[in-house]
Tab-separated table of C-alpha atoms in Angstrom:
chain	number	residue	atom	x	y	z
H	1	MET	CA	17.037	1.362	5.436
H	2	PRO	CA	17.922	0.909	1.727
H	3	THR	CA	19.237	4.004	-0.015
H	4	PRO	CA	16.755	5.197	-2.650
H	5	VAL	CA	18.121	5.149	-6.176
H	6	SER	CA	17.183	7.537	-8.971
H	7	SER	CA	14.200	6.264	-10.911
H	8	SER	CA	11.827	7.598	-13.499
H	9	ARG	CA	8.976	5.475	-12.097
H	10	PRO	CA	6.287	7.128	-9.949
H	11	ARG	CA	6.710	6.753	-6.194
H	12	VAL	CA	3.880	5.370	-4.072
H	13	ALA	CA	3.831	5.660	-0.284
H	14	LEU	CA	1.961	3.004	1.668
H	15	ALA	CA	0.836	3.608	5.248
H	16	GLY	CA	-0.685	0.738	7.162
H	17	THR	CA	1.167	-2.272	5.744
H	18	SER	CA	1.286	-4.403	8.909
H	19	GLY	CA	-2.071	-6.056	8.052
H	20	PHE	CA	-2.512	-8.801	5.458
H	21	ILE	CA	-3.882	-6.406	2.842
H	22	GLY	CA	-1.095	-3.891	3.181
H	23	ALA	CA	1.605	-6.536	3.115
H	24	ALA	CA	0.163	-8.080	-0.046
H	25	LEU	CA	-0.233	-4.679	-1.665
H	26	CYS	CA	3.473	-4.003	-1.387
H	27	GLU	CA	4.105	-7.036	-3.658
H	28	ALA	CA	1.266	-6.090	-6.025
H	29	LEU	CA	2.440	-2.540	-6.671
H	30	GLY	CA	6.168	-3.156	-6.697
H	31	ASP	CA	6.374	-4.013	-10.401
H	32	ARG	CA	5.083	-0.627	-11.560
H	33	PHE	CA	6.077	1.809	-8.825
H	34	ASP	CA	8.879	2.679	-6.456
H	35	LEU	CA	7.540	1.977	-2.978
H	36	ARG	CA	8.072	3.911	0.256
H	37	ILE	CA	6.641	2.088	3.223
H	38	LEU	CA	5.691	4.338	6.155
H	39	THR	CA	5.761	2.571	9.502
H	40	ARG	CA	5.462	3.459	13.154
H	41	SER	CA	7.632	0.476	14.050
H	42	LEU	CA	11.207	1.167	15.083
H	43	THR	CA	12.263	-2.315	14.005
H	44	ARG	CA	10.410	-2.881	10.711
H	45	THR	CA	12.448	-3.950	7.662
H	46	ALA	CA	11.512	-3.752	3.995
H	47	PRO	CA	9.543	-6.725	2.614
H	48	ARG	CA	11.682	-6.467	-0.552
H	49	ALA	CA	15.289	-5.280	-0.804
H	50	GLN	CA	14.402	-2.554	-3.319
H	51	ASP	CA	11.680	-0.969	-1.181
H	52	GLU	CA	12.317	2.009	1.060
H	53	VAL	CA	11.070	1.999	4.683
H	54	ARG	CA	10.546	5.248	6.575
H	55	SER	CA	9.956	4.959	10.307
H	56	CYS	CA	7.837	7.958	11.384
H	57	ASP	CA	5.410	8.902	14.084
H	58	HIS	CA	1.964	9.011	12.397
H	59	PHE	CA	0.797	11.361	15.161
H	60	SER	CA	3.371	13.985	14.086
H	61	ARG	CA	2.474	16.131	11.070
H	62	LEU	CA	6.081	17.152	10.488
H	63	GLU	CA	7.437	13.575	10.506
H	64	LEU	CA	4.741	12.472	8.028
H	65	ALA	CA	5.484	15.527	5.875
H	66	ARG	CA	9.137	14.541	5.646
H	67	ALA	CA	8.171	10.928	4.933
H	68	LEU	CA	5.923	11.970	2.011
H	69	GLU	CA	8.552	14.155	0.262
H	70	GLY	CA	8.868	13.195	-3.401
H	71	VAL	CA	5.793	10.927	-3.350
H	72	ASP	CA	3.357	10.916	-6.317
H	73	TYR	CA	0.549	8.719	-4.941
H	74	ALA	CA	-0.271	7.546	-1.409
H	75	VAL	CA	-2.227	4.530	-0.122
H	76	TYR	CA	-3.750	4.955	3.321
H	77	LEU	CA	-4.663	1.705	5.103
H	78	VAL	CA	-4.022	2.778	8.701
H	79	HIS	CA	-6.314	1.490	11.445
H	80	ASN	CA	-5.165	2.238	14.976
H	81	ARG	CA	-5.857	-1.136	16.612
H	82	ASP	CA	-2.363	-1.803	17.937
H	83	PRO	CA	-0.985	0.188	20.861
H	84	SER	CA	0.792	3.452	19.991
H	85	ALA	CA	2.175	3.964	23.509
H	86	ARG	CA	2.551	2.046	26.722
H	87	LEU	CA	-0.819	3.531	27.702
H	88	ASP	CA	-3.393	4.758	25.179
H	89	GLN	CA	-6.297	6.663	26.715
H	90	ALA	CA	-8.187	6.990	23.426
H	91	GLN	CA	-10.805	5.348	21.254
H	92	SER	CA	-9.575	3.826	17.973
H	93	ARG	CA	-11.959	6.050	15.964
H	94	ASP	CA	-10.451	9.250	17.404
H	95	MET	CA	-6.876	8.041	16.832
H	96	ASP	CA	-7.842	7.214	13.277
H	97	LEU	CA	-9.164	10.763	12.721
H	98	LEU	CA	-6.057	12.437	14.054
H	99	VAL	CA	-3.698	10.268	11.971
H	100	ALA	CA	-5.836	10.699	8.852
H	101	ASP	CA	-5.728	14.461	9.262
H	102	ASN	CA	-1.995	14.417	9.662
H	103	PHE	CA	-1.643	12.234	6.564
H	104	ALA	CA	-3.903	14.462	4.491
H	105	TRP	CA	-2.066	17.594	5.578
H	106	ALA	CA	1.299	16.077	4.831
H	107	ALA	CA	0.139	14.856	1.449
H	108	ALA	CA	-1.206	18.315	0.481
H	109	ARG	CA	2.009	20.002	1.656
H	110	ASN	CA	4.072	17.731	-0.642
H	111	GLY	CA	1.818	17.935	-3.706
H	112	VAL	CA	0.787	14.296	-3.649
H	113	ARG	CA	-1.573	13.760	-6.564
H	114	GLN	CA	-3.867	11.068	-5.144
H	115	ILE	CA	-4.727	9.356	-1.855
H	116	LEU	CA	-6.336	5.906	-1.988
H	117	CYS	CA	-8.105	4.178	0.892
H	118	ARG	CA	-10.390	1.286	1.579
H	119	ALA	CA	-13.793	1.656	3.246
H	120	PRO	CA	-16.554	-0.768	4.215
H	121	LEU	CA	-19.308	-1.473	1.725
H	122	LEU	CA	-22.358	-0.673	3.865
H	123	ALA	CA	-25.860	0.242	2.723
H	124	ALA	CA	-26.758	1.182	6.324
H	125	SER	CA	-24.226	3.958	6.880
H	126	GLU	CA	-25.543	4.798	10.335
H	127	ARG	CA	-23.866	1.693	11.758
H	128	PRO	CA	-20.675	2.381	13.789
H	129	THR	CA	-18.454	0.927	11.024
H	130	GLY	CA	-20.050	3.100	8.333
H	131	ARG	CA	-20.072	6.220	10.515
H	132	ASP	CA	-16.416	5.944	11.431
H	133	ALA	CA	-15.432	5.298	7.765
H	134	ARG	CA	-17.367	8.350	6.616
H	135	GLU	CA	-15.537	10.489	9.081
H	136	ARG	CA	-12.155	9.177	7.936
H	137	GLU	CA	-12.980	9.846	4.340
H	138	GLU	CA	-14.145	13.376	5.138
H	139	VAL	CA	-10.895	14.056	6.932
H	140	LEU	CA	-8.677	12.456	4.215
H	141	ALA	CA	-10.361	14.585	1.544
H	142	SER	CA	-10.390	17.804	3.572
H	143	ARG	CA	-6.948	19.094	2.588
H	144	GLY	CA	-7.612	19.083	-1.174
H	145	VAL	CA	-5.758	16.021	-2.397
H	146	PRO	CA	-8.093	13.844	-4.600
H	147	LEU	CA	-9.314	10.811	-2.670
H	148	THR	CA	-10.118	7.480	-4.260
H	149	VAL	CA	-12.216	5.222	-2.079
H	150	LEU	CA	-12.572	1.453	-2.688
H	151	ARG	CA	-15.669	0.149	-0.833
H	152	THR	CA	-15.461	-3.547	-0.081
H	153	GLY	CA	-17.198	-6.065	2.032
H	154	LEU	CA	-15.254	-8.819	3.779
H	155	VAL	CA	-11.913	-9.630	2.165
H	156	VAL	CA	-10.847	-13.309	2.120
H	157	GLY	CA	-7.155	-14.044	1.950
H	158	PRO	CA	-4.158	-15.575	3.691
H	159	GLY	CA	-3.385	-13.775	6.943
H	160	GLY	CA	-6.808	-12.331	7.462
H	161	GLU	CA	-8.635	-12.410	10.737
H	162	LEU	CA	-11.809	-13.729	9.157
H	163	ALA	CA	-10.371	-17.127	8.120
H	164	ARG	CA	-8.697	-17.503	11.534
H	165	LEU	CA	-11.992	-16.840	13.303
H	166	LEU	CA	-13.865	-19.332	11.085
H	167	VAL	CA	-11.333	-22.007	11.886
H	168	GLN	CA	-11.605	-21.311	15.653
H	169	MET	CA	-15.396	-21.514	15.538
H	170	VAL	CA	-15.404	-24.814	13.687
H	171	GLN	CA	-12.657	-26.397	15.793
H	172	SER	CA	-13.709	-25.149	19.229
H	173	LEU	CA	-17.550	-25.143	19.298
H	174	PRO	CA	-19.312	-28.521	19.186
H	175	ARG	CA	-22.509	-26.643	18.310
H	176	ILE	CA	-22.278	-23.106	16.937
H	177	PRO	CA	-25.036	-20.760	18.020
H	178	LEU	CA	-26.077	-18.597	15.081
H	179	PRO	CA	-28.042	-15.385	15.286
H	180	HIS	CA	-30.398	-14.309	12.540
H	181	LEU	CA	-27.700	-12.294	10.751
H	182	ALA	CA	-25.803	-15.578	10.029
H	183	THR	CA	-28.171	-16.263	7.108
H	184	ASN	CA	-27.893	-12.788	5.560
H	185	GLU	CA	-26.118	-12.765	2.246
H	186	ILE	CA	-23.118	-10.596	1.378
H	187	ARG	CA	-20.571	-10.634	-1.464
H	188	PRO	CA	-17.075	-11.022	-0.108
H	189	LEU	CA	-14.045	-10.067	-2.157
H	190	SER	CA	-10.902	-12.131	-2.640
H	191	LEU	CA	-7.612	-10.535	-1.653
H	192	GLU	CA	-6.270	-10.881	-5.180
H	193	ALA	CA	-9.316	-9.013	-6.584
H	194	LEU	CA	-8.799	-6.194	-4.081
H	195	LEU	CA	-5.139	-5.943	-5.116
H	196	ARG	CA	-6.204	-5.674	-8.750
H	197	ALA	CA	-8.546	-2.838	-7.747
H	198	PHE	CA	-5.697	-0.866	-6.230
H	199	GLN	CA	-3.476	-1.609	-9.225
H	200	HIS	CA	-6.222	-0.359	-11.507
H	201	CYS	CA	-6.792	2.909	-9.576
H	202	VAL	CA	-3.341	4.067	-8.542
H	203	GLY	CA	-2.398	7.016	-10.770
H	204	ARG	CA	-5.501	6.634	-12.985
H	205	ALA	CA	-6.887	10.165	-13.300
H	206	GLU	CA	-10.492	9.075	-13.984
H	207	THR	CA	-10.636	7.516	-10.542
H	208	PHE	CA	-9.420	10.653	-8.698
H	209	GLY	CA	-12.112	11.825	-6.291
H	210	GLY	CA	-14.221	8.721	-6.984
H	211	SER	CA	-15.796	6.115	-4.714
H	212	PHE	CA	-16.172	2.571	-6.129
H	213	ASP	CA	-17.986	-0.489	-4.814
H	214	VAL	CA	-15.767	-3.538	-5.273
H	215	PHE	CA	-17.367	-6.907	-4.495
H	216	GLY	CA	-17.253	-10.526	-5.581
H	217	PRO	CA	-19.877	-12.206	-7.844
H	218	GLU	CA	-20.706	-14.971	-5.321
H	219	PRO	CA	-23.266	-14.318	-2.615
H	220	THR	CA	-22.638	-16.135	0.656
H	221	SER	CA	-23.553	-15.998	4.360
H	222	LEU	CA	-21.751	-16.596	7.613
H	223	ARG	CA	-23.421	-19.980	7.964
H	224	ARG	CA	-22.286	-20.987	4.460
H	225	MET	CA	-18.739	-19.844	5.156
H	226	LEU	CA	-18.662	-21.950	8.303
H	227	GLU	CA	-19.964	-24.957	6.311
H	228	ASP	CA	-17.240	-24.415	3.676
H	229	THR	CA	-14.569	-24.145	6.388
H	230	ALA	CA	-15.704	-27.363	8.017
H	231	ASP	CA	-15.693	-29.126	4.667
H	232	LEU	CA	-12.179	-27.903	3.864
H	233	LEU	CA	-10.942	-29.003	7.296
H	234	GLY	CA	-12.731	-32.350	6.980
H	235	ARG	CA	-14.669	-31.822	10.205
H	236	PRO	CA	-18.359	-32.023	11.029
H	237	VAL	CA	-20.157	-28.855	11.957
H	238	HIS	CA	-23.397	-28.444	13.906
H	239	PHE	CA	-25.461	-25.295	14.279
H	240	ALA	CA	-27.890	-24.069	16.881
H	241	PRO	CA	-29.987	-21.385	15.150
H	242	TRP	CA	-30.886	-18.755	17.703
H	243	GLY	CA	-32.928	-15.994	16.124
H	244	ASP	CA	-33.213	-14.014	19.372
H	245	LEU	CA	-29.428	-14.002	19.988
H	246	SER	CA	-28.503	-10.294	20.006
H	247	GLN	CA	-25.562	-8.895	18.095
H	248	GLY	CA	-23.955	-7.855	21.376
H	249	ALA	CA	-24.212	-11.352	22.842
H	250	PHE	CA	-22.817	-12.916	19.672
H	251	ALA	CA	-19.928	-10.439	19.783
H	252	ALA	CA	-19.268	-11.435	23.388
H	253	LEU	CA	-19.175	-15.098	22.348
H	254	LEU	CA	-16.631	-14.373	19.572
H	255	LYS	CA	-14.466	-12.419	22.018
H	256	ARG	CA	-14.583	-15.270	24.528
H	257	LEU	CA	-13.577	-17.655	21.813
H	258	ASN	CA	-10.666	-15.477	20.757
H	259	PRO	CA	-9.741	-12.791	23.358
H	260	SER	CA	-7.194	-11.287	20.949
H	261	LEU	CA	-9.921	-10.159	18.529
H	262	HIS	CA	-10.031	-6.384	18.445
H	263	PRO	CA	-13.490	-4.949	19.278
H	264	VAL	CA	-13.303	-2.783	16.149
H	265	PHE	CA	-12.926	-5.934	13.965
H	266	VAL	CA	-15.821	-7.692	15.741
H	267	THR	CA	-18.079	-4.654	15.193
H	268	TYR	CA	-16.958	-4.464	11.511
H	269	LEU	CA	-17.652	-8.143	10.945
H	270	LEU	CA	-21.150	-8.050	12.448
H	271	ASP	CA	-22.013	-4.789	10.719
H	272	MET	CA	-21.083	-6.387	7.398
H	273	PHE	CA	-23.414	-9.329	7.834
H	274	SER	CA	-26.215	-7.250	9.392
H	275	ALA	CA	-26.251	-4.721	6.553
H	276	GLU	CA	-26.563	-7.199	3.620
H	277	SER	CA	-24.852	-4.752	1.315
H	278	HIS	CA	-24.279	-5.984	-2.254
H	279	GLY	CA	-22.898	-2.870	-3.974
H	280	GLU	CA	-23.478	-1.327	-7.374
H	281	ALA	CA	-21.678	-2.298	-10.567
H	282	ASN	CA	-19.072	0.135	-11.881
H	283	PRO	CA	-16.037	0.010	-14.220
H	284	VAL	CA	-13.539	-0.663	-11.438
H	285	GLN	CA	-15.588	-3.541	-10.037
H	286	GLN	CA	-16.058	-5.083	-13.421
H	287	ALA	CA	-12.359	-4.781	-14.285
H	288	VAL	CA	-11.136	-6.583	-11.199
H	289	THR	CA	-13.588	-9.500	-11.035
H	290	ARG	CA	-13.326	-10.784	-14.610
H	291	ASP	CA	-10.952	-13.587	-13.634
H	292	TRP	CA	-12.707	-14.560	-10.422
H	293	THR	CA	-11.396	-17.357	-8.250
H	294	PRO	CA	-14.257	-19.246	-6.568
H	295	LEU	CA	-14.741	-18.099	-2.993
H	296	LYS	CA	-14.356	-21.567	-1.432
H	297	GLN	CA	-10.990	-21.880	-3.190
H	298	CYS	CA	-9.913	-18.498	-1.809
H	299	LEU	CA	-10.952	-19.660	1.624
H	300	GLY	CA	-9.009	-22.844	1.244
H	301	ARG	CA	-5.830	-20.926	0.487
H	302	SER	CA	-6.242	-19.025	3.702
H	303	LEU	CA	-6.739	-21.977	6.034
H	304	GLN	CA	-3.193	-23.290	6.434
H	305	GLN	CA	-1.907	-19.920	7.682
H	306	SER	CA	-4.962	-19.549	9.877
H	307	LEU	CA	-4.377	-22.971	11.413
H	308	ARG	CA	-0.826	-21.925	12.371
H	309	ALA	CA	-2.187	-18.720	13.933
H	310	VAL	CA	-4.774	-20.654	15.964
H	311	GLU	CA	-1.911	-22.803	17.275
H	312	GLY	CA	-0.193	-19.735	18.684
H	313	GLU	CA	1.498	-17.842	15.807
H	314	ALA	CA	-1.139	-15.049	15.576
H	315	THR	CA	1.220	-12.480	17.200
H	316	GLY	CA	4.351	-12.315	15.160
H	317	PRO	CA	7.844	-11.439	16.402
H	318	GLN	CA	7.522	-7.951	14.904
H	319	ARG	CA	4.515	-7.046	17.020
H	320	ALA	CA	6.233	-8.480	20.128
H	321	LEU	CA	9.318	-6.350	19.472
H	322	ASP	CA	7.238	-3.209	19.012
H	323	ASP	CA	5.217	-3.880	22.203
H	324	GLU	CA	8.424	-4.344	24.186
H	325	THR	CA	9.826	-1.115	22.763
H	326	LEU	CA	6.711	0.789	23.795
H	327	ARG	CA	6.868	-0.681	27.250
H	328	GLN	CA	10.473	0.393	27.687
H	329	LEU	CA	9.790	3.911	26.383
H	330	GLY	CA	6.962	4.247	28.924
H	331	ARG	CA	5.067	6.933	27.035
H	332	VAL	CA	1.412	7.930	27.299
H	333	ARG	CA	-1.062	9.045	24.614
H	334	SER	CA	-4.471	10.525	25.414
H	335	ILE	CA	-7.101	11.649	22.868
H	336	GLN	CA	-10.595	12.887	23.596
H	337	ARG	CA	-13.243	14.234	21.297
H	338	LEU	CA	-15.199	17.388	22.206
H	339	ARG	CA	-18.318	18.685	20.431
H	340	LEU	CA	-17.785	22.318	19.515
H	341	PRO	CA	-20.338	25.094	20.016
H	342	GLN	CA	-21.201	26.763	16.736
H	343	GLY	CA	-18.747	29.480	15.715
H	344	ARG	CA	-15.991	28.313	18.132
H	345	ASN	CA	-12.623	26.750	17.405
H	346	ALA	CA	-9.626	25.048	18.987
H	347	GLU	CA	-8.128	28.340	20.093
H	348	TRP	CA	-11.283	29.107	22.050
H	349	VAL	CA	-11.357	25.630	23.603
H	350	ALA	CA	-7.729	25.802	24.743
H	351	GLU	CA	-8.303	29.192	26.362
H	352	ARG	CA	-11.290	27.799	28.246
H	353	TYR	CA	-9.707	24.497	29.293
H	354	PHE	CA	-7.018	25.798	31.736
H	355	PRO	CA	-9.298	28.207	33.663
H	356	TRP	CA	-11.977	25.436	33.773
H	357	LEU	CA	-9.357	23.048	35.216
H	358	GLY	CA	-8.363	25.569	37.866
H	359	ALA	CA	-11.961	26.153	38.848
H	360	LEU	CA	-12.732	22.410	38.981
H	361	MET	CA	-9.799	21.681	41.278
H	362	LYS	CA	-9.562	25.073	43.037
H	363	LEU	CA	-8.909	23.533	46.453
H	364	PHE	CA	-5.759	21.790	45.204
H	365	VAL	CA	-4.572	23.260	41.878
H	366	ALA	CA	-4.000	26.725	40.404
H	367	THR	CA	-3.523	27.432	36.651
H	368	GLU	CA	-1.542	30.495	35.609
H	369	ARG	CA	-1.322	32.038	32.135
H	370	ASP	CA	1.754	33.897	30.922
H	371	ALA	CA	1.608	36.866	28.562
H	372	ASP	CA	2.822	34.672	25.646
H	373	GLY	CA	-0.093	32.183	26.114
H	374	SER	CA	1.880	29.542	28.014
H	375	TRP	CA	0.430	27.906	31.115
H	376	THR	CA	1.745	26.622	34.430
H	377	VAL	CA	-0.198	24.213	36.647
H	378	ARG	CA	0.741	24.404	40.362
H	379	MET	CA	-0.262	22.981	43.711
H	380	ARG	CA	-2.289	25.770	45.325
H	381	LEU	CA	-0.873	25.600	48.845
H	382	THR	CA	2.799	24.692	48.261
H	383	ARG	CA	3.152	26.410	44.877
H	384	LEU	CA	4.891	23.285	43.600
H	385	ARG	CA	4.966	23.394	39.793
H	386	LEU	CA	3.203	20.287	38.481
H	387	LEU	CA	3.341	21.014	34.724
H	388	ARG	CA	4.762	23.630	32.413
H	389	LEU	CA	3.157	23.992	28.984
H	390	ASP	CA	4.851	26.300	26.528
H	391	PHE	CA	2.569	27.728	23.808
H	392	LYS	CA	4.022	27.233	20.308
H	393	PRO	CA	2.659	29.933	17.939
H	394	THR	CA	4.671	28.535	14.999
H	395	HIS	CA	2.726	25.220	15.317
H	396	SER	CA	-0.626	26.888	15.953
H	397	THR	CA	-3.511	28.333	13.997
H	398	PRO	CA	-7.024	29.261	15.121
H	399	ASP	CA	-8.113	25.631	14.415
H	400	ARG	CA	-5.017	24.086	16.066
H	401	ARG	CA	-3.442	25.061	19.360
H	402	MET	CA	-0.125	23.451	20.369
H	403	TYR	CA	1.686	23.401	23.717
H	404	PHE	CA	4.941	21.616	24.488
H	405	ILE	CA	5.227	20.041	27.922
H	406	THR	CA	8.625	21.261	29.099
H	407	GLY	CA	8.689	20.543	32.822
H	408	GLY	CA	6.985	20.086	36.157
H	409	ALA	CA	6.968	17.544	38.976
H	410	LEU	CA	4.564	15.283	37.072
H	411	ALA	CA	6.548	15.126	33.832
H	412	ARG	CA	9.709	13.170	33.223
H	413	MET	CA	11.984	14.838	30.665
H	414	LEU	CA	13.944	12.175	28.838
H	415	GLY	CA	14.799	13.826	25.539
H	416	GLY	CA	13.718	12.391	22.162
H	417	ARG	CA	10.222	13.289	21.037
H	418	THR	CA	8.781	16.271	22.859
H	419	ALA	CA	5.675	15.718	25.013
H	420	ARG	CA	2.872	17.945	23.794
H	421	LEU	CA	-0.704	18.917	24.379
H	422	GLU	CA	-2.745	19.696	21.254
H	423	PHE	CA	-6.213	21.032	20.519
H	424	ARG	CA	-7.317	20.496	16.912
H	425	ASP	CA	-10.544	21.075	15.024
H	426	LEU	CA	-11.721	18.345	12.669
H	427	LEU	CA	-14.793	17.376	10.568
H	428	GLY	CA	-15.537	20.911	9.412
H	429	GLY	CA	-15.166	22.349	12.910
H	430	ARG	CA	-17.850	20.153	14.417
H	431	PHE	CA	-15.429	18.627	16.878
H	432	THR	CA	-12.148	19.421	18.643
H	433	LEU	CA	-9.752	16.652	19.585
H	434	VAL	CA	-7.685	17.214	22.674
H	435	ALA	CA	-4.557	15.064	22.556
H	436	ILE	CA	-1.501	14.469	24.708
H	437	HIS	CA	1.394	12.829	22.846
H	438	ASP	CA	4.664	11.268	24.013
H	439	PHE	CA	4.200	12.088	27.660
H	440	ASN	CA	6.563	10.368	30.142
H	441	PRO	CA	5.131	10.412	33.685
H	442	ALA	CA	7.519	11.065	36.555
H	443	LEU	CA	5.583	8.794	38.943
H	444	PRO	CA	6.436	5.034	39.091
H	445	TRP	CA	4.385	3.360	36.360
H	446	PHE	CA	2.018	1.286	38.491
H	447	PHE	CA	1.281	4.230	40.791
H	448	TYR	CA	0.838	6.573	37.754
H	449	ARG	CA	-1.539	4.158	36.056
H	450	TYR	CA	-4.006	4.078	38.937
H	451	THR	CA	-3.635	7.690	40.169
H	452	GLN	CA	-2.612	10.389	37.702
H	453	ALA	CA	-3.853	8.552	34.628
H	454	ALA	CA	-7.173	7.718	36.216
H	455	MET	CA	-7.583	11.319	37.392
H	456	HIS	CA	-6.794	12.632	33.902
H	457	GLY	CA	-9.466	10.364	32.466
H	458	LEU	CA	-12.039	11.697	34.928
H	459	VAL	CA	-11.028	15.297	34.292
H	460	MET	CA	-11.378	14.892	30.511
H	461	LYS	CA	-14.778	13.241	30.970
H	462	GLY	CA	-15.802	16.286	32.962
H	463	PHE	CA	-14.491	18.644	30.303
H	464	GLN	CA	-16.354	16.688	27.590
H	465	GLY	CA	-19.567	17.204	29.567
H	466	HIS	CA	-18.741	20.898	30.035
H	467	MET	CA	-18.287	21.341	26.272
H	468	GLU	CA	-21.415	19.338	25.521
H	469	GLN	CA	-23.379	21.819	27.666
H	470	ALA	CA	-21.759	24.635	25.747
H	471	ALA	CA	-22.688	23.084	22.390
H	472	GLU	CA	-26.315	22.690	23.575
H	473	GLY	CA	-26.403	26.310	24.743
H	474	GLY	CA	-26.807	25.326	28.415
H	475	PRO	CA	-25.148	26.861	31.507
H	476	MET	CA	-21.422	26.384	31.855
H	477	LEU	CA	-19.047	26.276	34.790
């Protein structure tokens, strides 16, 4: 890691730079700011010699707080699509919430003056993409640091998944079935225009706390983009309009065409075309689209890199190294969302969870509480200690309850990061997230995956149902 040098320039931290937008943003902001790149990768190097790279666990508040020391502005582009452990028992949206809250907390603790993020430009905010984005924004703004949101539609640029998918559809399908949404018009944004939007907003006080629609001047549709792609590739393209083709069936077709497509991206893509959102003019949008590059030209710049990815270069050596590191570490992460009854908090949930677990599995398991709030889980008949969970009052508040996993027959203690169980309230106390981080199972991996891990998933499903009953005011176990 390069040693930071003294500088009078403001320092910007960037989280989420493994994607094509984040990587390009490092170059775009480097002329005006000192950059600190926050990464979960243990092998990531700086894109430029003068940039500082901080490897930190985004699921750890304290590591993020140390990483944001001395930072003036922070750009948050994190989306938890890639694995964070050898086994992730969690939905991407819940992982996003937990990391966003850690980031907002760390930024507030260090006096960061502005957080910037990108969100989807959607008129129909009830769609999954819009709902999840609203939750992230609420969490990022919840700690008091001014949040600037740039709302965009699809972004076209080298390295993006969109261009790669268009190439695959044109090259692989002799006749492309198109649902009704393929003719809906949207206004995509070029990557260079999005970079100008970030350059315009970072450190600009009049954008603090604002939300700005940023979109291109050219309307287009999925069908037109496929036609442009075919023209640029010099290939014929044939369509089979299929008005009754459901969004789910079309998503399944795209996944079959490219199994590496993340479900979150597929949902995002189809939500964009379904919503037909065009955005509202504003000073930021007008400033960044004055020197507009025609959309077809932007698409053409993306195709060469996309063609290489289609031929097998989509997963780079960095991702492969990270995946192998996670496999060797053999850790588990589990995150579940619980709906809270009114007036309750994480402390209340934690104190209910262990007795509920003991009652659920009373023929096999006993749960015992110490005077200091720690818990031990034992086999009922043999008294074998399965797990020891030490309560950590210094890491806990009424809306956050933390336990370190310090022993037991089911846990493998290897040193390094401490395995922990956490209960945390988010979204104004409407939900509690129950999370296990950095857990190393003692069982052989294959056996663990299909026994203990499967049982944990079932238990947490049961506790979600239990809390749902409590939130509805119904009878509880």
